[in-house]
Coordinates of C-alpha atoms in Angstrom, one line a residue:
Chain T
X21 CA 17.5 24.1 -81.1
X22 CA 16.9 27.7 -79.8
X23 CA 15.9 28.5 -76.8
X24 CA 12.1 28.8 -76.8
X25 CA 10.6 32.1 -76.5
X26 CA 7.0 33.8 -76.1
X27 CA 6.0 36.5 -78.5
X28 CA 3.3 38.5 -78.3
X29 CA 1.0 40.0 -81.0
X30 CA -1.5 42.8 -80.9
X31 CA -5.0 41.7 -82.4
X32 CA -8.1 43.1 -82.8
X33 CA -10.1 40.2 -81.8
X34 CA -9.4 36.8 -79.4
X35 CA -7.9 34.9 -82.1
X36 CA -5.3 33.6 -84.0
X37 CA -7.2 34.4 -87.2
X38 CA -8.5 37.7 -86.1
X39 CA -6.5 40.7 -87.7
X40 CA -3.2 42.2 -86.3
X41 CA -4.0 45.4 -84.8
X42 CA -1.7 48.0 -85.9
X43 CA -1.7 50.1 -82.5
X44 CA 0.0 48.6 -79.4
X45 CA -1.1 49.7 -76.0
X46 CA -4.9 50.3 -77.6
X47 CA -5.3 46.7 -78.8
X48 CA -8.6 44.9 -77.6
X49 CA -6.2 41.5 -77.3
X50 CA -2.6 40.1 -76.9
X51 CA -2.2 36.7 -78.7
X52 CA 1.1 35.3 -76.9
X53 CA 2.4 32.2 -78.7
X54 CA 5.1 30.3 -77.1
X55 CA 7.3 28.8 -79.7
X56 CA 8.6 25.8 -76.9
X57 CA 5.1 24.8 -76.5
X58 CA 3.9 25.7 -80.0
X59 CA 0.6 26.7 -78.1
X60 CA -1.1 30.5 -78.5
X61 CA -2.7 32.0 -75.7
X62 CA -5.0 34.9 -75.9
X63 CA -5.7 37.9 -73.4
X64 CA -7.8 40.9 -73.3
X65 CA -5.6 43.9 -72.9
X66 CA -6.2 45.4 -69.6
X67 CA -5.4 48.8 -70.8
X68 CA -6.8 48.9 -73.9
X69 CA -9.7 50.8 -72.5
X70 CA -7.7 53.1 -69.7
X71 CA -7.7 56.5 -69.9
X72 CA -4.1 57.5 -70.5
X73 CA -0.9 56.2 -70.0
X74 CA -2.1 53.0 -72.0
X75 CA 1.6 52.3 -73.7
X76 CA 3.1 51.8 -70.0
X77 CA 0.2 49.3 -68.7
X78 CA 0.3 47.4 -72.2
X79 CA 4.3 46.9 -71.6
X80 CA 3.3 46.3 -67.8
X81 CA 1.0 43.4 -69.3
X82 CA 3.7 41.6 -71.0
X83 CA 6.4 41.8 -68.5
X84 CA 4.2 39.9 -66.3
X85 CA 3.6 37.3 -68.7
X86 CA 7.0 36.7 -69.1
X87 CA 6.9 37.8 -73.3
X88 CA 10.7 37.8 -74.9
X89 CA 9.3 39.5 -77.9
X90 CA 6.4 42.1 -79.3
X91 CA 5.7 41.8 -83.2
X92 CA 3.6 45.2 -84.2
X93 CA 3.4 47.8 -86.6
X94 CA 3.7 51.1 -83.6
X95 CA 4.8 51.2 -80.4
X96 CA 4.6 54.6 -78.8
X97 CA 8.0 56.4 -77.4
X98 CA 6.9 55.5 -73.2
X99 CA 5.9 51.8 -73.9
X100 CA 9.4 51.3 -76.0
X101 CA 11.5 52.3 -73.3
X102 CA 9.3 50.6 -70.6
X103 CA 9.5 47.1 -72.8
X104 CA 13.3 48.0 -73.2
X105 CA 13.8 48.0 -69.7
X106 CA 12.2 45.0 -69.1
X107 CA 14.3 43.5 -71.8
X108 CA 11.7 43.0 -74.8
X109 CA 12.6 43.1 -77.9
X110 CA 10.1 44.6 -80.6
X111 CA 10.2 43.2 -84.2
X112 CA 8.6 45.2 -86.7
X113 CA 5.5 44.1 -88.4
X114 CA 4.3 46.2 -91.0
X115 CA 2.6 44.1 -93.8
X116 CA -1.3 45.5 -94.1
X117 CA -4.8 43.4 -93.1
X118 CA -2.7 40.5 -92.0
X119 CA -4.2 38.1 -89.0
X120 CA -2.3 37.1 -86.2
X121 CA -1.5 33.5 -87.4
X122 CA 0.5 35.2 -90.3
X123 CA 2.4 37.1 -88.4
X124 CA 3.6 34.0 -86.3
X125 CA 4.2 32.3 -89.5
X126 CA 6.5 35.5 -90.3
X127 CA 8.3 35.5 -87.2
X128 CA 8.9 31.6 -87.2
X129 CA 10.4 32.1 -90.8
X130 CA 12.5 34.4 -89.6
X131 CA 11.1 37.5 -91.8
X132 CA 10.6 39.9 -89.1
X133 CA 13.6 42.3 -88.4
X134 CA 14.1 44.2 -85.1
X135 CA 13.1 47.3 -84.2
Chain C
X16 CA -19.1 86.9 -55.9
X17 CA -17.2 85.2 -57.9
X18 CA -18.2 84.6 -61.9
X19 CA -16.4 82.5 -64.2
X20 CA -16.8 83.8 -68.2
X21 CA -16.3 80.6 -69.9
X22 CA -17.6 79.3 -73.6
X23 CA -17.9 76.5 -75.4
X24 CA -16.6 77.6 -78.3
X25 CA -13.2 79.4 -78.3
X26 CA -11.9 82.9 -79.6
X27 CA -15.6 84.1 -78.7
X28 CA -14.4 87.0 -76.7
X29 CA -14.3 85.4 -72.9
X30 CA -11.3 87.1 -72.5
X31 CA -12.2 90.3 -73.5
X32 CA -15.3 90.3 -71.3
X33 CA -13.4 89.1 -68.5
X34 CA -10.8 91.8 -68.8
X35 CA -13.3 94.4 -69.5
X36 CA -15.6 93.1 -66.7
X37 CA -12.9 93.2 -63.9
X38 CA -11.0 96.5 -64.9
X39 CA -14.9 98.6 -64.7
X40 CA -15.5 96.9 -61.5
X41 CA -12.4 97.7 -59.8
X42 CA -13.7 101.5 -60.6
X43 CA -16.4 100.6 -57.8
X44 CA -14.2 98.7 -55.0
X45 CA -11.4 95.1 -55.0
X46 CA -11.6 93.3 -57.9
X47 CA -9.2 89.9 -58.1
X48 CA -9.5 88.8 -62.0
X49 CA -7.9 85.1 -62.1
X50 CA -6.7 83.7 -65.9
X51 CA -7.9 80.2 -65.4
X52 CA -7.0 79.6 -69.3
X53 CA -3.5 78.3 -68.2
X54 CA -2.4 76.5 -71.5
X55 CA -2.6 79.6 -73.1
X56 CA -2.9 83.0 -70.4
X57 CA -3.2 85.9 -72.3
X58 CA -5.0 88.6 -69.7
X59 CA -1.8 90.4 -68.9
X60 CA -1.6 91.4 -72.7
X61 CA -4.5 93.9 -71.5
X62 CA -1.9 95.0 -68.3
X63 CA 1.3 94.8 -69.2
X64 CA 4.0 94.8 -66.2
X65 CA 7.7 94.2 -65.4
X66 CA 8.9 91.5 -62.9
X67 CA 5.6 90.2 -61.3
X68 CA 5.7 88.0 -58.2
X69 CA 6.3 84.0 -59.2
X70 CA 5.3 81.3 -57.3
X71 CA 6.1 78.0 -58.1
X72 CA 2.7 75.5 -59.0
X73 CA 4.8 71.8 -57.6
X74 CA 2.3 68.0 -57.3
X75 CA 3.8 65.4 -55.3
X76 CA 5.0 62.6 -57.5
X77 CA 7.2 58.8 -56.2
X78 CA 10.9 58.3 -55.8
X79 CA 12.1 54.7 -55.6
X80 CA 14.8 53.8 -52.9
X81 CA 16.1 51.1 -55.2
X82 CA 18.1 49.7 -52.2
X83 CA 14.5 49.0 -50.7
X84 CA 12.4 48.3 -53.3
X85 CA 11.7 44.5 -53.6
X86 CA 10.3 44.9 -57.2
X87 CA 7.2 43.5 -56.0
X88 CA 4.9 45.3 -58.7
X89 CA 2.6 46.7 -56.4
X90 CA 2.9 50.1 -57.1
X91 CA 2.6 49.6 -61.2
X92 CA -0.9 47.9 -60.5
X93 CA -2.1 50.5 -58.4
X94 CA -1.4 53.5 -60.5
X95 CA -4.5 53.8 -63.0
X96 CA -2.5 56.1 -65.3
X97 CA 0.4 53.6 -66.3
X98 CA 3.1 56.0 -64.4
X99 CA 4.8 53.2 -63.2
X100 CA 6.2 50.2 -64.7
X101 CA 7.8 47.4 -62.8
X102 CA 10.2 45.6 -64.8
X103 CA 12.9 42.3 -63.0
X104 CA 15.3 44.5 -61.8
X105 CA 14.2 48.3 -62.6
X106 CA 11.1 50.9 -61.5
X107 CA 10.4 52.9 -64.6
X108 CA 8.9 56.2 -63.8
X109 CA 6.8 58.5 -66.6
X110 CA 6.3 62.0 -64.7
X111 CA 3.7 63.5 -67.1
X112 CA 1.4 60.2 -66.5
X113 CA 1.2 61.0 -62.6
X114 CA -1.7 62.3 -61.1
X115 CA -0.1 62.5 -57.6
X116 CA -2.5 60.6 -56.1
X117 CA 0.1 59.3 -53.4
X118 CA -1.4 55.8 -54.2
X119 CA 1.9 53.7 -55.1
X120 CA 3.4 55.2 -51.9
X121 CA 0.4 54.1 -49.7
X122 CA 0.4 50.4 -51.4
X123 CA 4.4 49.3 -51.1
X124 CA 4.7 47.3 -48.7
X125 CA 8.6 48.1 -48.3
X126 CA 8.3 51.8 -48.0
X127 CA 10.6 52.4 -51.0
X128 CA 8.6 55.2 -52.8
X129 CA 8.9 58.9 -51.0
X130 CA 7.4 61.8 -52.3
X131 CA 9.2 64.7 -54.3
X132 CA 7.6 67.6 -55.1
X133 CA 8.0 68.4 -59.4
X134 CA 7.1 71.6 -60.8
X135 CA 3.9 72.0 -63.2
X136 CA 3.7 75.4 -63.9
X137 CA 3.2 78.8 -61.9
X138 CA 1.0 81.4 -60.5
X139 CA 1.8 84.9 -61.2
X140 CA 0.2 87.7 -59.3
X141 CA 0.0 91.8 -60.6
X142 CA -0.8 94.3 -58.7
X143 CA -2.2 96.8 -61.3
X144 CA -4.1 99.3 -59.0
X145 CA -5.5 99.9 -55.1
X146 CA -8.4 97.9 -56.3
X147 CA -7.2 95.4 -59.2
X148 CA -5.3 92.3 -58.7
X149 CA -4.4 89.9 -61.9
X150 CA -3.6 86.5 -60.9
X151 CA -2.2 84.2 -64.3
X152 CA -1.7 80.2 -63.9
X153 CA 0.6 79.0 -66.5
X154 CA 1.0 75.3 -67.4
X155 CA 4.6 74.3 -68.5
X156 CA 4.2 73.3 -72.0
X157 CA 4.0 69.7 -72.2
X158 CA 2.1 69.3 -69.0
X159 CA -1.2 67.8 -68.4
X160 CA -2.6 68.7 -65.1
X161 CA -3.7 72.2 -66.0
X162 CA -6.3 71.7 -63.1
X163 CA -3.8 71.2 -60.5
X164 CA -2.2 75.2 -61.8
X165 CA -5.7 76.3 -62.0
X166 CA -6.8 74.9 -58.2
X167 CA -3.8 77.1 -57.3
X168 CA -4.2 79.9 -58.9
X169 CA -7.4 80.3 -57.0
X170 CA -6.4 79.4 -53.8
X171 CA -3.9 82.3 -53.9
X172 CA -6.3 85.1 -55.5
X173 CA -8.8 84.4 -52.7
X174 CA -9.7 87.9 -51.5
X175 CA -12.0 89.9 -50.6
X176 CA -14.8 91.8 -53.0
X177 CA -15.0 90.4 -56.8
X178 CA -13.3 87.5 -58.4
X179 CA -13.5 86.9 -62.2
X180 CA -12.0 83.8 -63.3
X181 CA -11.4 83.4 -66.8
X182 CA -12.1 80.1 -68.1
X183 CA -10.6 78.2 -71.4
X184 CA -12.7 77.4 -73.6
X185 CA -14.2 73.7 -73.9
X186 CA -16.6 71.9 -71.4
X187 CA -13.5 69.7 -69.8
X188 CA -12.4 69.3 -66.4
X189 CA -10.1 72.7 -66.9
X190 CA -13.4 74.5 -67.1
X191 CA -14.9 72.4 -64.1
X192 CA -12.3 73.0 -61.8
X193 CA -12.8 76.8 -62.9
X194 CA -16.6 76.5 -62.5
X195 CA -16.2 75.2 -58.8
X196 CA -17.3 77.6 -56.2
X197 CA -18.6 79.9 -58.7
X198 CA -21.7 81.9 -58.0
X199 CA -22.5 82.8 -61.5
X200 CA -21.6 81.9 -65.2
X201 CA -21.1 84.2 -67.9
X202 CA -21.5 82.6 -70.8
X203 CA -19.7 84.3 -73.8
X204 CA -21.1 83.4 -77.6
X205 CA -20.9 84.3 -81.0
X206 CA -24.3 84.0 -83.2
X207 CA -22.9 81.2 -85.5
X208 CA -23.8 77.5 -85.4
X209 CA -20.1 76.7 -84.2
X210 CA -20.7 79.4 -81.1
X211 CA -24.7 77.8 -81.0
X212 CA -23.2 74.2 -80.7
X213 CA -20.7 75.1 -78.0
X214 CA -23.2 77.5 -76.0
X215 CA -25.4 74.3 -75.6
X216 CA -22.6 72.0 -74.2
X217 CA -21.3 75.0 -71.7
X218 CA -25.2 76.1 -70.8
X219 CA -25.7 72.1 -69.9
X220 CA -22.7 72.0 -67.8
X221 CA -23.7 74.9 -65.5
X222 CA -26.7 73.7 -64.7
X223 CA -25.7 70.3 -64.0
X224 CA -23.0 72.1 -61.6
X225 CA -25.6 74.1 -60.4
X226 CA -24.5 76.9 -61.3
X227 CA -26.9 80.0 -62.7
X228 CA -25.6 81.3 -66.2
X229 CA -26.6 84.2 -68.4
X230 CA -25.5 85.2 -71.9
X231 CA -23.0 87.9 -73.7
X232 CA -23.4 88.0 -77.5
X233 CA -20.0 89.0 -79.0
X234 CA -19.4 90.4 -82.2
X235 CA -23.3 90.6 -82.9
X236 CA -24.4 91.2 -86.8
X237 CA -27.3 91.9 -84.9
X238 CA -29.0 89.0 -86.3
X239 CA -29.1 86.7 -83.2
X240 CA -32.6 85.1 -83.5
X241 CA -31.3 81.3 -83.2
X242 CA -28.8 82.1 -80.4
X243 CA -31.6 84.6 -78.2
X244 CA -34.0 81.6 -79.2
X245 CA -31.9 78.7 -77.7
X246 CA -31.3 81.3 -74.1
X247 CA -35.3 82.2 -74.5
X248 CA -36.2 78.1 -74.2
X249 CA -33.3 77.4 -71.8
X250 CA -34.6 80.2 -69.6
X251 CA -30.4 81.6 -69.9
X252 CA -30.9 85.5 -69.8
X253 CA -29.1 87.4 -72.1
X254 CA -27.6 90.0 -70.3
X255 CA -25.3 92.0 -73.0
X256 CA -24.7 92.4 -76.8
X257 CA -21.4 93.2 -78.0
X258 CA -21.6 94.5 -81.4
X259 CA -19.5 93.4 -84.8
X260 CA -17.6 96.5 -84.8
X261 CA -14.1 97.7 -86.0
X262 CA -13.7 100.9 -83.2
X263 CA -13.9 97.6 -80.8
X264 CA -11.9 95.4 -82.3
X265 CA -9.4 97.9 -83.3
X266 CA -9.5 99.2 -79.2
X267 CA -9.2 94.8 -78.7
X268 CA -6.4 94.5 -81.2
X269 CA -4.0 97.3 -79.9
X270 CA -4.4 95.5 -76.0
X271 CA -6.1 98.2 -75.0
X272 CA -10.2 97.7 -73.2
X273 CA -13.2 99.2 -74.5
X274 CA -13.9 100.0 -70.9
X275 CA -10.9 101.5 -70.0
X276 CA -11.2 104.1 -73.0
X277 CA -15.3 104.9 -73.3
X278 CA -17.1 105.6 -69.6
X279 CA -20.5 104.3 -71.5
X280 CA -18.8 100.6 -72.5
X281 CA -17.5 101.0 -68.6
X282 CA -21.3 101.5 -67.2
X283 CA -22.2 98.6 -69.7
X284 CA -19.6 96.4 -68.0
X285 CA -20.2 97.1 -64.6
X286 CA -24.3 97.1 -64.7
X287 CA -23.3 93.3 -66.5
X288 CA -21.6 93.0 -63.0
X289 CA -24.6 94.0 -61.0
X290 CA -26.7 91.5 -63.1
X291 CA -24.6 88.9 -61.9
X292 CA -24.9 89.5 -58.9
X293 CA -28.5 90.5 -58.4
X294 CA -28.9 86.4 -60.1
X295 CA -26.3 84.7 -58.4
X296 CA -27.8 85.6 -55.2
X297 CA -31.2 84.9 -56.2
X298 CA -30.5 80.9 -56.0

């Protein structure tokens, strides 16, 4: 059994059957499903509404919520090396009007590759 | 007195009034004319000169002592611009995001962030006569904080007599830290909707700065009912019309100033001056 892991997903809305949102530090939410626990917990993205420097905060965000993995579409050049150096791993996600329960359903198959 | 020519719109001609404006007033006593446009400075086309004086435009931004720092996260929470990120083991710093507030060095609680000093852009300063000064603020491309340049720029063409400040075009903070201290507002236009639109936004930002503004009319077709109109119900006087004309432009195109080659344009400019003054000081 692998180690259990928490990955988070961008959405435009609070839950898991609310879209994945294509852009990373701008998202409205983070859905972060823990793959141990099997449960999915959802957050408003603190920065989603900031003035600048949003791709930082975002990676800021999941740092402190311990997230092994980000499933999106874009990340923007700042958050990528911030979520680098904090030793997340970004999996690319770039099927169109998907919601966030698919994309979990993609990563548990093992369909996502890394970025 | 110090006026700032500023537009909504841009490519109306703000720079050519400003140029014109300062280089007929230094004909009557000090003139100081500021380019507050520092993204894109283009005055010292009009006064072209080798090896001007430098100065160096430098903000305060953190340095981590990473045999202090206790990765506590404090300073990443505080900064509002996402310059900081905290990670286990690491303090990621993103230069163009800092605002140098000084925040993150006021919050650790370790005293590991000092402040450095890291270069924005720079202040140039021309002597072109016994009466005319040209102080430029350039922003280093890819910088943010053309304010911070802008704030300088002034600071160091504080004189005595006239200041003009060329402002870049837009109603953003640039052109309200240009604004500040201002006694008047020139407000250059062009008679078309786009130059209508954008004389709107500027004329509502001087007055909610306070600040008492009056019109030029570039490159007039003489057919300037809607923008005269708009300054007529606004109670904005229009104080000069600049016609649609190739002697001009061609005078403008060559870097040369209608002012500087035709005594009448020069009386033009500088009575534009006196009206300035006479209604700045009337508030």
């Amino acid at each position: 059994m692998d180690t259990p892991v928490k990955i988070c997903i961008p959405s435009k809305g609070p839950e898991e059957g609310d879209f994945v949102d294509e852009r990373f530090g701008r998202a409205p939410f983070f859905i972060i499903y823990d793959t141990g626990s099997k449960m999915a917990e959802s957050h408003k993205n603190p920065a989603s509404e900031a003035m600048g420097g949003v791709g930082p905060k975002a990676a800021q965000f999941l740092l402190n919520h311990s997230v092994n993995l980000l499933v999106a579409e874009r990340v923007g050049g700042n958050a990528i090396e911030a979520l680098k150096a904090g030793g997340i791993k970004v999996l690319l996600y770039e099927e169109k009007g998907k919601t966030v329960r698919d994309a979990i359903t993609a990563f548990l198959e093992g369909k996502l590759q890394e970025q | 007195m110090k006026i700032t020519v500023a537009s909504g719109k841009g490519g109306t001609g703000k720079s050519m009034v400003a140029a014109n404006l300062a280089w007929a007033l230094s004909e009557t006593g000090p003139v100081t004319l500021v380019d507050c446009d520092v993204e894109e400075p283009n005055l010292h086309l009009f006064f072209p000169q080798d090896e001007p004086a430098t100065t160096a435009v430098t903000i305060p931004v953190p340095a981590i002592a990473p045999e202090r720092c206790n990765f506590c996260g404090d300073c990443a929470g505080f900064c509002a611009f996402g310059a900081l990120v905290v990670t286990k083991d690491r303090v990621l710093f993103f230069p163009e995001h800092c605002h140098a507030c000084g925040g993150c060095s006021l919050v650790c609680p370790v005293g590991a962030i000092e402040e450095i000093q890291r270069t924005l852009g720079t202040i140039t300063t021309r002597k072109l006569s016994d009466t005319l000064h040209l102080v430029t603020g350039t922003l280093q491309e890819g910088e943010v904080l053309g304010v911070k340049v802008i704030k300088a720029a002034k600071e160091l063409a504080e004189k005595p007599g006239w200041l003009v400040y060329d402002a870049s075009p837009g109603t953003s903070c640039p052109v309200v830290e240009t604004l500040q201290g201002s006694d008047f507002c020139l407000l250059v236009t062009e008679s078309t909707p786009f130059g209508l639109h954008d004389l709107e936004l500027a004329s509502t930002l001087t007055s909610r700065m306070g600040i008492p503004a009056g019109v030029v009319i570039n490159r007039s077709d003489g057919k300037d009912g809607e923008a005269r109109r708009f300054c007529d119900e606004h109670g904005i006087p229009v104080l000069a019309t600049i016609p649609f004309d190739r002697w001009i432009a061609g005078i403008q195109g060559s870097g040369d100033l209608i002012s500087r080659r035709d005594s009448s344009w020069k009386e033009r400019f500088i009575a534009l001056a006196r009206a300035c003054l006479s209604r700045g000081e009337g508030l």
